PDB file of C-alpha atoms in Angstrom:
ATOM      1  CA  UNK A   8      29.738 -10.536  14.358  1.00 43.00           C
ATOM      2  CA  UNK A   9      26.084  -8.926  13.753  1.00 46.00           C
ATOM      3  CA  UNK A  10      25.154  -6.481  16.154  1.00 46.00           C
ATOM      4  CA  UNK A  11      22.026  -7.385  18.575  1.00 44.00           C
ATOM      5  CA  UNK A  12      19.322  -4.871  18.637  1.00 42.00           C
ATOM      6  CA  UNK A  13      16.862  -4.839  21.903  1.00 43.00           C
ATOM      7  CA  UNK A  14      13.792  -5.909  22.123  1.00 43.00           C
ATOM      8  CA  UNK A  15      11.797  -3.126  20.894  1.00 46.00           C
ATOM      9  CA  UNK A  16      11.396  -3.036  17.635  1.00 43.00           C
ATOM     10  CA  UNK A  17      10.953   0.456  17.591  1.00 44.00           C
ATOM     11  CA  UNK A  18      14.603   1.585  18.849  1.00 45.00           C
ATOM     12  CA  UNK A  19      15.998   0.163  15.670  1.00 42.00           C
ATOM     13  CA  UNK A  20      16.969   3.118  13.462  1.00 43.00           C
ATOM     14  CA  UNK A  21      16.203   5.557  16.621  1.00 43.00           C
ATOM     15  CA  UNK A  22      18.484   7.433  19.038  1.00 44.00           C
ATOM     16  CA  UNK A  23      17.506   4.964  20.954  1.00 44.00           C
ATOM     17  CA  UNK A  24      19.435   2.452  20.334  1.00 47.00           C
ATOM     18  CA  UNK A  25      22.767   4.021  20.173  1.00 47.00           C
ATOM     19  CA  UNK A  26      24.955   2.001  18.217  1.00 47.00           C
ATOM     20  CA  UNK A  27      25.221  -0.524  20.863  1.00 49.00           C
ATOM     21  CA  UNK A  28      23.949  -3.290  22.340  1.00 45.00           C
ATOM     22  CA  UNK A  29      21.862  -2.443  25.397  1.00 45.00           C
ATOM     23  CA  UNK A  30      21.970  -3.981  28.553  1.00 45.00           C
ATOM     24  CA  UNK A  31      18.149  -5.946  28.131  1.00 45.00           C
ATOM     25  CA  UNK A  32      19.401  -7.251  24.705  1.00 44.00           C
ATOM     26  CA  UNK A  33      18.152 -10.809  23.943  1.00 44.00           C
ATOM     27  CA  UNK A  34      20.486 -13.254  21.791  1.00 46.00           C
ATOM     28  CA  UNK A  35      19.681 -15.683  19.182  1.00 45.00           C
ATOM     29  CA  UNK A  36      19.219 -18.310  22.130  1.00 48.00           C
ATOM     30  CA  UNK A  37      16.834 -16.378  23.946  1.00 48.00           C
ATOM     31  CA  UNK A  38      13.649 -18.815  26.084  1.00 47.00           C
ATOM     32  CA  UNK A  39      11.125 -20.164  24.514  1.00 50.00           C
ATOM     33  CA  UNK A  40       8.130 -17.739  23.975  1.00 52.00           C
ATOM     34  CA  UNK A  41      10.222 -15.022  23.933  1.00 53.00           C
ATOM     35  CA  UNK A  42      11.151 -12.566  21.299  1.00 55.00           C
ATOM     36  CA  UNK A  43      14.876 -13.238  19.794  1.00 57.00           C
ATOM     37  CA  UNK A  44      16.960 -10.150  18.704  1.00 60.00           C
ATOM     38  CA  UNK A  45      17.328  -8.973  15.077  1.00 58.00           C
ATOM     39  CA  UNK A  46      21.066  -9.264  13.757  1.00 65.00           C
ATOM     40  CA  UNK A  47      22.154  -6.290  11.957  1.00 64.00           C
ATOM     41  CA  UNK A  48      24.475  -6.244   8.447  1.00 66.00           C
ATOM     42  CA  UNK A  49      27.974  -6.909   9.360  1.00 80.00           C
ATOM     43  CA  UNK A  50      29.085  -3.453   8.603  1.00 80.00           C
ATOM     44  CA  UNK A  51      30.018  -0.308  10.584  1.00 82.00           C
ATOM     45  CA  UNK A  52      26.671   1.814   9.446  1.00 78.00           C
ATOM     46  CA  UNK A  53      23.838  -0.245   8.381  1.00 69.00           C
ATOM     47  CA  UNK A  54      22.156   3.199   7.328  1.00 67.00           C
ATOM     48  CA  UNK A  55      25.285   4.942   5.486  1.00 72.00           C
ATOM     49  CA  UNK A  56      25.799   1.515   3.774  1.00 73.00           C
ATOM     50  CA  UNK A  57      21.856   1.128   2.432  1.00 67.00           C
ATOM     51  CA  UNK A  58      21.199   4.925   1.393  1.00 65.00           C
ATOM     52  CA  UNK A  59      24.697   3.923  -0.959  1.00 69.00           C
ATOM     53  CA  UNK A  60      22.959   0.677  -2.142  1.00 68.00           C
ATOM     54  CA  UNK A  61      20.048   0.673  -2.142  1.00 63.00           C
ATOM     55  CA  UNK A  62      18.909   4.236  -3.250  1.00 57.00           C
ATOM     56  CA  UNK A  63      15.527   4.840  -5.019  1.00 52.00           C
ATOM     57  CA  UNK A  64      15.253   4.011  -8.841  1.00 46.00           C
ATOM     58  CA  UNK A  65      13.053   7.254  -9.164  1.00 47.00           C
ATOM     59  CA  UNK A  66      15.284   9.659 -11.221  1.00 49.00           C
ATOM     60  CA  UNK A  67      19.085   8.635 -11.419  1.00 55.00           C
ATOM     61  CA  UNK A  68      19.110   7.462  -7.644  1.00 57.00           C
ATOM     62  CA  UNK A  69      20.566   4.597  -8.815  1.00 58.00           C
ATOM     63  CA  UNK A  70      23.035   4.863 -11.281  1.00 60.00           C
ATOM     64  CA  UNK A  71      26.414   3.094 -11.295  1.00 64.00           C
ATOM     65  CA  UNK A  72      24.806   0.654  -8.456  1.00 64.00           C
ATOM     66  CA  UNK A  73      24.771  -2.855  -8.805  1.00 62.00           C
ATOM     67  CA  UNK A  74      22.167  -3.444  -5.878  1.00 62.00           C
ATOM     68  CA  UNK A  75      18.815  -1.860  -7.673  1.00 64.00           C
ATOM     69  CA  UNK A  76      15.093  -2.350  -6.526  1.00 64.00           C
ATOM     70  CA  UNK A  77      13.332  -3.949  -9.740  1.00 67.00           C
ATOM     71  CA  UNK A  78       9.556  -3.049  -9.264  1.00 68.00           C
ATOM     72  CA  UNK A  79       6.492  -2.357 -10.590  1.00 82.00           C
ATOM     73  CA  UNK A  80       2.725  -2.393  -9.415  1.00 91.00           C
ATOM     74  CA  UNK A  81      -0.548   0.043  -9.548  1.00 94.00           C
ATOM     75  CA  UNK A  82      -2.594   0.898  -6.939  1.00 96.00           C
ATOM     76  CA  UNK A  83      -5.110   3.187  -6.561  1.00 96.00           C
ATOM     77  CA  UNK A  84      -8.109   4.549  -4.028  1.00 97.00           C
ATOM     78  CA  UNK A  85     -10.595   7.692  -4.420  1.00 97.00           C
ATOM     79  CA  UNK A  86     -13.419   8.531  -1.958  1.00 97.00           C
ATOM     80  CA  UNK A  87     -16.712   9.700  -3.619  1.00 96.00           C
ATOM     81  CA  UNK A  88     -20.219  10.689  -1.812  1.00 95.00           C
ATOM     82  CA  UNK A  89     -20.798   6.596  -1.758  1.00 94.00           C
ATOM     83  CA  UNK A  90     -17.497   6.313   0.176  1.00 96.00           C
ATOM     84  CA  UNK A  91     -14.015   5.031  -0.920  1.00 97.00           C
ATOM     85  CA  UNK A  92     -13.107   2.630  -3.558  1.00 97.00           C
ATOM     86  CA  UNK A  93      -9.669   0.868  -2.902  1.00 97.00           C
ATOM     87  CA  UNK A  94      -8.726  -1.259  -6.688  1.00 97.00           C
ATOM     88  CA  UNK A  95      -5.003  -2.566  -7.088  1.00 96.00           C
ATOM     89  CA  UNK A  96      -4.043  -5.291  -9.366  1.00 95.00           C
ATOM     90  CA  UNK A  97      -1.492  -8.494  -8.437  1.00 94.00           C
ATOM     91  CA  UNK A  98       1.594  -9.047  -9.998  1.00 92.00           C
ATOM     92  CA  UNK A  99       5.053  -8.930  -7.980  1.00 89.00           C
ATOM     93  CA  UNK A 100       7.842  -8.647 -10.485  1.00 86.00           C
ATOM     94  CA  UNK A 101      11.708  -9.081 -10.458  1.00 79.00           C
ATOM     95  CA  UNK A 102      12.865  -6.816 -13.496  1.00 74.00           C
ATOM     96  CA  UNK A 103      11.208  -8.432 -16.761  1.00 77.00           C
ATOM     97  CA  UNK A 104      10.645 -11.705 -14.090  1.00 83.00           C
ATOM     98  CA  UNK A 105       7.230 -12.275 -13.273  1.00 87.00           C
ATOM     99  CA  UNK A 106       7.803 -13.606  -9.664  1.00 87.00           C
ATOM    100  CA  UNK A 107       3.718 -14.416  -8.857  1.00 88.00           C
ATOM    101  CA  UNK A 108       0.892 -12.937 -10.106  1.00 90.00           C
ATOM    102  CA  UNK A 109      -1.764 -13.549  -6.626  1.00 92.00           C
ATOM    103  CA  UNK A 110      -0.394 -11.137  -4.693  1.00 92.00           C
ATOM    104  CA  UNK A 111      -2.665  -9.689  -2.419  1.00 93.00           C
ATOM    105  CA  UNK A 112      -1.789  -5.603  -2.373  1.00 94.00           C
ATOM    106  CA  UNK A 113      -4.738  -4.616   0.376  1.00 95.00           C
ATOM    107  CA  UNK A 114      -4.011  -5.350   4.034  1.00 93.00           C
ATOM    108  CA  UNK A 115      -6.992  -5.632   5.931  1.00 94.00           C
ATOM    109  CA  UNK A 116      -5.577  -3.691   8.653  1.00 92.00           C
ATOM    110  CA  UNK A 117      -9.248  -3.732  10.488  1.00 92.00           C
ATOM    111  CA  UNK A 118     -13.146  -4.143   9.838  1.00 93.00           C
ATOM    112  CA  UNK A 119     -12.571  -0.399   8.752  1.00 94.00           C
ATOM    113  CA  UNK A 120      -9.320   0.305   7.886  1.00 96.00           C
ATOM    114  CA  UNK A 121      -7.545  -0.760   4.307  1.00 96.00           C
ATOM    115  CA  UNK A 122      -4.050  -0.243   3.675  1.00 95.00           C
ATOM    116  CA  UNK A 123      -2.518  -0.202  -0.033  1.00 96.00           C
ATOM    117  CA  UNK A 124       1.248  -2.016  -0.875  1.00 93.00           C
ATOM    118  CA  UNK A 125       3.350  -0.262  -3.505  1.00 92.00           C
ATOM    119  CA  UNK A 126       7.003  -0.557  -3.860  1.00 89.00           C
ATOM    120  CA  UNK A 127       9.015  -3.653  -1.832  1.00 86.00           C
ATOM    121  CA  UNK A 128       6.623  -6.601  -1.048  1.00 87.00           C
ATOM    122  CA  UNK A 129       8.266  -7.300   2.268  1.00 87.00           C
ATOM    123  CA  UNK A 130       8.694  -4.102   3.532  1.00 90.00           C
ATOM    124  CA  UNK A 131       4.394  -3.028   3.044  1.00 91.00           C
ATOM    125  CA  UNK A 132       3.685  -6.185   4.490  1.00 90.00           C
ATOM    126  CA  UNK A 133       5.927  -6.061   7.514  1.00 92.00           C
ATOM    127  CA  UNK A 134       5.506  -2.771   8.272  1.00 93.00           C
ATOM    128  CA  UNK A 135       1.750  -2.588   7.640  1.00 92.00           C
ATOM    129  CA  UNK A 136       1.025  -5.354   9.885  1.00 91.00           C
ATOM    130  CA  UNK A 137       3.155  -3.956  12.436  1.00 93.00           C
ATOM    131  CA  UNK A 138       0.703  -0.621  11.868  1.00 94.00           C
ATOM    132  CA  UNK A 139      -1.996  -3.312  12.830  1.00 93.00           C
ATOM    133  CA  UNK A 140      -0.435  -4.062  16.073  1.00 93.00           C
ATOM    134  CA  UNK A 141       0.023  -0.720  16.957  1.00 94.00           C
ATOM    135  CA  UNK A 142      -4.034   0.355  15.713  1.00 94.00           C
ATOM    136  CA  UNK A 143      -5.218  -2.491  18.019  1.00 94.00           C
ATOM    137  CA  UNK A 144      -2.808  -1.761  21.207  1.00 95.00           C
ATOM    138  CA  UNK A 145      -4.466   1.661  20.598  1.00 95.00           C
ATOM    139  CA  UNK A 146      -7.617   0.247  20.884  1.00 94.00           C
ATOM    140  CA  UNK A 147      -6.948  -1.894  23.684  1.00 95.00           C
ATOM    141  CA  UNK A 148      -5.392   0.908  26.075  1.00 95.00           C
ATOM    142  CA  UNK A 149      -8.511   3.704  24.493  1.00 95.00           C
ATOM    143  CA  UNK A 150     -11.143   1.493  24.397  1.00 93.00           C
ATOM    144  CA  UNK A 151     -12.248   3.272  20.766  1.00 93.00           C
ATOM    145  CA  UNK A 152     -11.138   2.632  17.072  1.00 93.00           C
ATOM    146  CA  UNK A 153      -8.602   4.534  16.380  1.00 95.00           C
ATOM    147  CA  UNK A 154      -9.021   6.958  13.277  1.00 95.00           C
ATOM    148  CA  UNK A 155      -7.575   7.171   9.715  1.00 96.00           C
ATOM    149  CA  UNK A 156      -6.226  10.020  10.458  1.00 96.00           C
ATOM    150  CA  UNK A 157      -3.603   8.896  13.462  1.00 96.00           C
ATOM    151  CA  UNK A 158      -3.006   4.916  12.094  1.00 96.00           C
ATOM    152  CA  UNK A 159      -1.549   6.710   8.901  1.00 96.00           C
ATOM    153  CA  UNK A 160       0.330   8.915  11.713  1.00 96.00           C
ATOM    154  CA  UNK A 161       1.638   6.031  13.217  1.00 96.00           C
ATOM    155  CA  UNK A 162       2.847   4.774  10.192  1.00 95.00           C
ATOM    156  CA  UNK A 163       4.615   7.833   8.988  1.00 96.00           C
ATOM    157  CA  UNK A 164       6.596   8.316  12.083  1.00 95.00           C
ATOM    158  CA  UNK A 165       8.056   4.693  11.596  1.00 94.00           C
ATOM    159  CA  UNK A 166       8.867   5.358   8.175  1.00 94.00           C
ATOM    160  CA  UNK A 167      10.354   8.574   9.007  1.00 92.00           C
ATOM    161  CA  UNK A 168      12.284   7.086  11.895  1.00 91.00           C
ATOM    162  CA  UNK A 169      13.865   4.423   9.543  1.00 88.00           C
ATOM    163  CA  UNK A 170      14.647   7.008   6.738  1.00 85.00           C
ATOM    164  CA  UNK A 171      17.117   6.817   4.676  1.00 78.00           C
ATOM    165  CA  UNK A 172      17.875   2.631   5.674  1.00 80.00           C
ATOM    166  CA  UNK A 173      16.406   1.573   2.158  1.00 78.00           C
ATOM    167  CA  UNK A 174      13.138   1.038   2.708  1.00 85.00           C
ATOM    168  CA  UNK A 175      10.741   1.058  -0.433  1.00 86.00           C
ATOM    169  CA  UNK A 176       7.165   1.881   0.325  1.00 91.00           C
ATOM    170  CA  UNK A 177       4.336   3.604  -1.377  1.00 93.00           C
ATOM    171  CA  UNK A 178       1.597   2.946   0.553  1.00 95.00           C
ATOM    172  CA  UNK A 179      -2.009   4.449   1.077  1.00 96.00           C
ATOM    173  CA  UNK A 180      -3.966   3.923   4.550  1.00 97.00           C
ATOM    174  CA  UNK A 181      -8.213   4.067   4.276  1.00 97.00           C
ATOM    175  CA  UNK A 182     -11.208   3.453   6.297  1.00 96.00           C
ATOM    176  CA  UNK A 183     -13.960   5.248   8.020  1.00 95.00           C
ATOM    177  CA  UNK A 184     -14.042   6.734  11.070  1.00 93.00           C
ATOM    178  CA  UNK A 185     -15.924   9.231  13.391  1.00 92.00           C
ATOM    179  CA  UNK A 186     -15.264  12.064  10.785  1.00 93.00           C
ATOM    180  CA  UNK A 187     -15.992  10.012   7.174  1.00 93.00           C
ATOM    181  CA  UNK A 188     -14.161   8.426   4.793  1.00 95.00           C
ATOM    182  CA  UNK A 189     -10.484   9.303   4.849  1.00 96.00           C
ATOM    183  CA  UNK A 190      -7.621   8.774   2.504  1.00 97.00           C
ATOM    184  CA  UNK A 191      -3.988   9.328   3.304  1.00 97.00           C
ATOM    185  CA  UNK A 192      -0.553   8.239   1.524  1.00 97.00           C
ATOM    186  CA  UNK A 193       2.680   7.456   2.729  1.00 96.00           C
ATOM    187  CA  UNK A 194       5.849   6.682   2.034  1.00 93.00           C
ATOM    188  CA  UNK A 195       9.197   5.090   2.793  1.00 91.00           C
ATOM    189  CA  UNK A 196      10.425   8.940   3.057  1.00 90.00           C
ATOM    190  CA  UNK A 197       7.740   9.418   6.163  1.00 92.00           C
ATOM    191  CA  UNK A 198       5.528  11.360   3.558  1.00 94.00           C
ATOM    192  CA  UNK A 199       2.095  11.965   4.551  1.00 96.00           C
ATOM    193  CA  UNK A 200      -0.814  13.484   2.247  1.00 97.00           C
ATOM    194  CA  UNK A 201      -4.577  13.970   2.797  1.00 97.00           C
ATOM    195  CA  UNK A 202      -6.383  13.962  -0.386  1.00 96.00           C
ATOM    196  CA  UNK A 203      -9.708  12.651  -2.390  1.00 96.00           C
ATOM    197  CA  UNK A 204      -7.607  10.276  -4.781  1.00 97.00           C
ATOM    198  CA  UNK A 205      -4.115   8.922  -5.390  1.00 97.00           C
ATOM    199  CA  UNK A 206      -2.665   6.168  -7.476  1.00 96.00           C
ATOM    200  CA  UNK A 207       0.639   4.848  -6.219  1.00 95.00           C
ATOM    201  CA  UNK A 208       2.705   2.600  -8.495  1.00 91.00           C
ATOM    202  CA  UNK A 209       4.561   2.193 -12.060  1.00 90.00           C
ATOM    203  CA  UNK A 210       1.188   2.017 -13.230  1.00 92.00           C
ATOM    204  CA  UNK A 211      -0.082   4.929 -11.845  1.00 94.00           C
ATOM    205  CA  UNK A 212       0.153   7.759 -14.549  1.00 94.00           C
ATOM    206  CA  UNK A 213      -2.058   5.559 -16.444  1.00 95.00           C
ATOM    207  CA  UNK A 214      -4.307   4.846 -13.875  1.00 96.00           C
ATOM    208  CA  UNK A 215      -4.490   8.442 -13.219  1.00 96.00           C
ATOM    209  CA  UNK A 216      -5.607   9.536 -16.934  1.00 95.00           C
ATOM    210  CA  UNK A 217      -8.726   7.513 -16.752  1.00 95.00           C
ATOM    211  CA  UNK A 218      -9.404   8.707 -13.476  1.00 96.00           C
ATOM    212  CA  UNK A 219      -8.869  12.265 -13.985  1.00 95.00           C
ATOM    213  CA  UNK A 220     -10.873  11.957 -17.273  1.00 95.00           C
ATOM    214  CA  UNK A 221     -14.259   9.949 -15.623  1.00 96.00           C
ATOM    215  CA  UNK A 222     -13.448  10.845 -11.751  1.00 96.00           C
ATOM    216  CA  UNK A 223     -16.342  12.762 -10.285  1.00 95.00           C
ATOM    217  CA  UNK A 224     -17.511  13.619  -6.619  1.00 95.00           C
ATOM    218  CA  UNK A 225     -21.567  12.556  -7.472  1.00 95.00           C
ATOM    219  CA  UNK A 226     -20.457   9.137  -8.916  1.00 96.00           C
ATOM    220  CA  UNK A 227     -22.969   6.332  -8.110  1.00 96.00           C
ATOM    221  CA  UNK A 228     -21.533   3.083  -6.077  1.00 96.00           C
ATOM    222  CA  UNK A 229     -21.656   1.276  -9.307  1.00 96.00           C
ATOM    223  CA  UNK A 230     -20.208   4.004 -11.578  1.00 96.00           C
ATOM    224  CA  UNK A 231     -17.437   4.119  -9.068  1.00 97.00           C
ATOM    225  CA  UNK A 232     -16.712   0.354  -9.107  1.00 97.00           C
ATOM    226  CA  UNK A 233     -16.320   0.149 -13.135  1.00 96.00           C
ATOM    227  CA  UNK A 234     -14.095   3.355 -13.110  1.00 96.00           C
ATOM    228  CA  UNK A 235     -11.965   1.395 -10.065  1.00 96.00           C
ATOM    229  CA  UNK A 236     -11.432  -1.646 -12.619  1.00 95.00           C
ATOM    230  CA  UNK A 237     -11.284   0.042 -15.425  1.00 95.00           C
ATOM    231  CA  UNK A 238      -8.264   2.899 -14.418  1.00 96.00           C
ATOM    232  CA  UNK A 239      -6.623  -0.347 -12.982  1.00 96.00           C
ATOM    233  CA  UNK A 240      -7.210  -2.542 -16.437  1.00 95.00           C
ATOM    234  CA  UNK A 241      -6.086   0.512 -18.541  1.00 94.00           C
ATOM    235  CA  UNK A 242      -2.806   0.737 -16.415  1.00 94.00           C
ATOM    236  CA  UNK A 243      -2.336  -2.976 -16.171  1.00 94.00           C
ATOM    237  CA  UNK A 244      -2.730  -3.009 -20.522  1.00 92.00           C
ATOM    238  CA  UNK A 245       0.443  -0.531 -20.843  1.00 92.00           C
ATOM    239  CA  UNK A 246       2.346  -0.870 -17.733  1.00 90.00           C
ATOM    240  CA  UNK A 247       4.295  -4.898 -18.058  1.00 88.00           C
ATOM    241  CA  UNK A 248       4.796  -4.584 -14.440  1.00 89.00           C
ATOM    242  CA  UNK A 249       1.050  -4.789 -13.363  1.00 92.00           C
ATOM    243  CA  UNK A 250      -1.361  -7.398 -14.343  1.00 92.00           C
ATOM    244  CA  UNK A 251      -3.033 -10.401 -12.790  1.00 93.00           C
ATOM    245  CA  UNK A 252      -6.098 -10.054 -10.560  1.00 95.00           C
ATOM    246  CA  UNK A 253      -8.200  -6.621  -9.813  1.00 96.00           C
ATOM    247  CA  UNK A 254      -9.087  -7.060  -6.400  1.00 96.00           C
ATOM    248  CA  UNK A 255     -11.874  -4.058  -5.274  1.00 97.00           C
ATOM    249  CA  UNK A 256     -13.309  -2.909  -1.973  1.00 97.00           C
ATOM    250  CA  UNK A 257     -15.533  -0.571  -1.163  1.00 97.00           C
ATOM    251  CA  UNK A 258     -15.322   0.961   2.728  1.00 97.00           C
ATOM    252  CA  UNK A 259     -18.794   2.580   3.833  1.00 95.00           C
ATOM    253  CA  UNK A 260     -19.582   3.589   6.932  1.00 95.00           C
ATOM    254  CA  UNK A 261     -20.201  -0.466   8.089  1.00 95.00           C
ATOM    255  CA  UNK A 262     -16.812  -1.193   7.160  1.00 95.00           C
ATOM    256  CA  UNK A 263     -14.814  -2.585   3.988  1.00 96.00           C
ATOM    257  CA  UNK A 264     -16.722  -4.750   1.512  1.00 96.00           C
ATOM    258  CA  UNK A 265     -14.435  -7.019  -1.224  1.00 96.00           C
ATOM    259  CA  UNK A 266     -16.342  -6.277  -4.228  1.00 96.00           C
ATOM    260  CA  UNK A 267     -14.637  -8.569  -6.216  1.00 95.00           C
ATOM    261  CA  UNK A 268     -11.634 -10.556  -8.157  1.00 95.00           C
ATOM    262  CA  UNK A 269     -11.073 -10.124 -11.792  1.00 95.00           C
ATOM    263  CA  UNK A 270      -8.631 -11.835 -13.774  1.00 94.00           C
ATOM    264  CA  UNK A 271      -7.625  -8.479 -16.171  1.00 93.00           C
ATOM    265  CA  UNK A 272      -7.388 -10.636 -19.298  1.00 92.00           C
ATOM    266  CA  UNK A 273     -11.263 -10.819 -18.832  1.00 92.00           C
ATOM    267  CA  UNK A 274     -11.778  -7.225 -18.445  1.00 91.00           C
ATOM    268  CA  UNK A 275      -9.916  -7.011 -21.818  1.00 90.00           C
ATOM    269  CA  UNK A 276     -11.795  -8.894 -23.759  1.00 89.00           C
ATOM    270  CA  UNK A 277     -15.101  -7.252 -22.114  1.00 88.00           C
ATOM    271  CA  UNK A 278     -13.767  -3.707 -23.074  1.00 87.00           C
ATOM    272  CA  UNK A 279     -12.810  -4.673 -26.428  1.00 85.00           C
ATOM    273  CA  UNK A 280     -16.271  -5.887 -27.048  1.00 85.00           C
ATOM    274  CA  UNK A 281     -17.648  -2.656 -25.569  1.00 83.00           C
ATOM    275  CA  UNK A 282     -15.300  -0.651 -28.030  1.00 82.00           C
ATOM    276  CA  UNK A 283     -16.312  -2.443 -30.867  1.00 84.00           C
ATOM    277  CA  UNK A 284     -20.095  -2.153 -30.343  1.00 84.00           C
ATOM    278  CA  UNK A 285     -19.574   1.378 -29.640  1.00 81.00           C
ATOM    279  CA  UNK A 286     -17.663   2.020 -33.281  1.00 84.00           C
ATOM    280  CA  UNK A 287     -21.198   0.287 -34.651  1.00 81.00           C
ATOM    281  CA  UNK A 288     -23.149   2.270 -33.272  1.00 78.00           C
ATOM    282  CA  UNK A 289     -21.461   5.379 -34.096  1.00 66.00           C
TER     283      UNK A 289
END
């Protein structure tokens, strides 16, 4: 029989909740309007039994498993003295399976906050939109937006609390707040980095040589925008794992704007042209 967890869905994974059932613990037949319990894997350690099966595919994690996460995306985000640019592309893959190629990999977390999905579809969505909940409760109980700085906090410490239970998240949380723009990345691991650009994603060390090549701090709004499509077109070309749509956004001090939705077939054929009437002119 599955173990019930309370109602919190915080304790789960926490010393919290023990091992045991606690006393306030709701069953599967709980009243109307009221949250049910989650039942957990019919074996003695949940945790024990997913750091075994399901361990990261970075390295040799995963050798001699027959339970392996198949994935493969690219996402990336840079601020520049026009703000941030958030680009990602939007196809979810199963191995060499192209499960649907409309994903949408930005959250809209807030009217100035952006959040970036890398790694297991469910897991960013769930536990970004629980980040959401939290962001708002905090602005509920403050009474001000809550900054870049402690959502991505927030985040962390529920990755870090569930560490090691097989999670797979690469994730990067964005906005503006009283301070600027801000960029942070985390992961499944409860990672947390500050920095001015990151691309998360089996895409990203392609992504990263265009933007380490044309990146720079003074970059107009639209300079920034083609380098945003282009590092994610270059990475979608050579990576089979990304392709579909570029989705873009741009987060200014007013908030997130979606710049727009590019099939990358389309930017191929544009950048082929541009290469070819570059060769004539040389």
């Amino acid at each position: 029989m599955a173990a019930i967890i309370g109602n919190d869905i915080l304790d789960i994974g926490s010393g919290r909740n023990g091992g045991n059932a606690p006393s306030n613990s709701l069953t599967a037949t709980g009243v109307y309007g009221t949250p049910t319990a989650f039942g957990m894997p019919c074996v003695d350690d949940p945790a024990a039994f997913c750091s075994a099966n399901f361990a990261s595919v970075c390295g040799g994690g995963d050798e001699g498993q027959e339970l392996k996460f198949a994935k493969g995306t690219t996402t990336l985000a840079f601020k520049f003295n026009g703000g941030i640019i958030v680009s990602v592309d939007s196809r979810s893959t199963m191995g060499a399976y192209v499960a649907s190629g409309t994903v949408k990999k930005v959250i809209e977390i807030n009217p100035f906050l952006l959040g970036t999905m890398a790694g297991g579809a469910a897991d960013c969505s769930f536990w970004e939109r629980n980040l959401g909940q939290q962001c708002r409760m905090y602005e509920l109980r403050n009474r001000r937006r809550i900054s870049v700085a402690a959502a991505s906090k927030l985040l962390a410490n529920t990755m870090n609390s569930y560490k090691g239970y097989g999670l797979s998240m690469g994730t990067m949380i964005t906005g503006w707040d009283e301070t600027g723009p801000q960029l942070y990345y985390v992961d499944n691991d409860g990672t947390r980095l500050h920095g001015k650009m990151f691309s998360v994603g089996s895409g990203s060390t392609y992504a990263y040589g265009v933007l380490d090549t044309y990146y720079r701090e003074d970059l107009t709004v639209e300079e920034a925008i083609d380098l945003g499509k282009r590092a994610i077109y270059h990475a979608t070309h050579r990576d089979a794992m990304s392709g579909g749509i570029n989705n873009l956004y741009h987060v200014t001090k007013e908030g997130w704007v979606k710049i727009h939705a590019i099939d990358v077939n389309d930017l191929h054929y544009m950048y082929k042209e541009e290469k070819e009437n570059a060769m004539k002119t040389d």
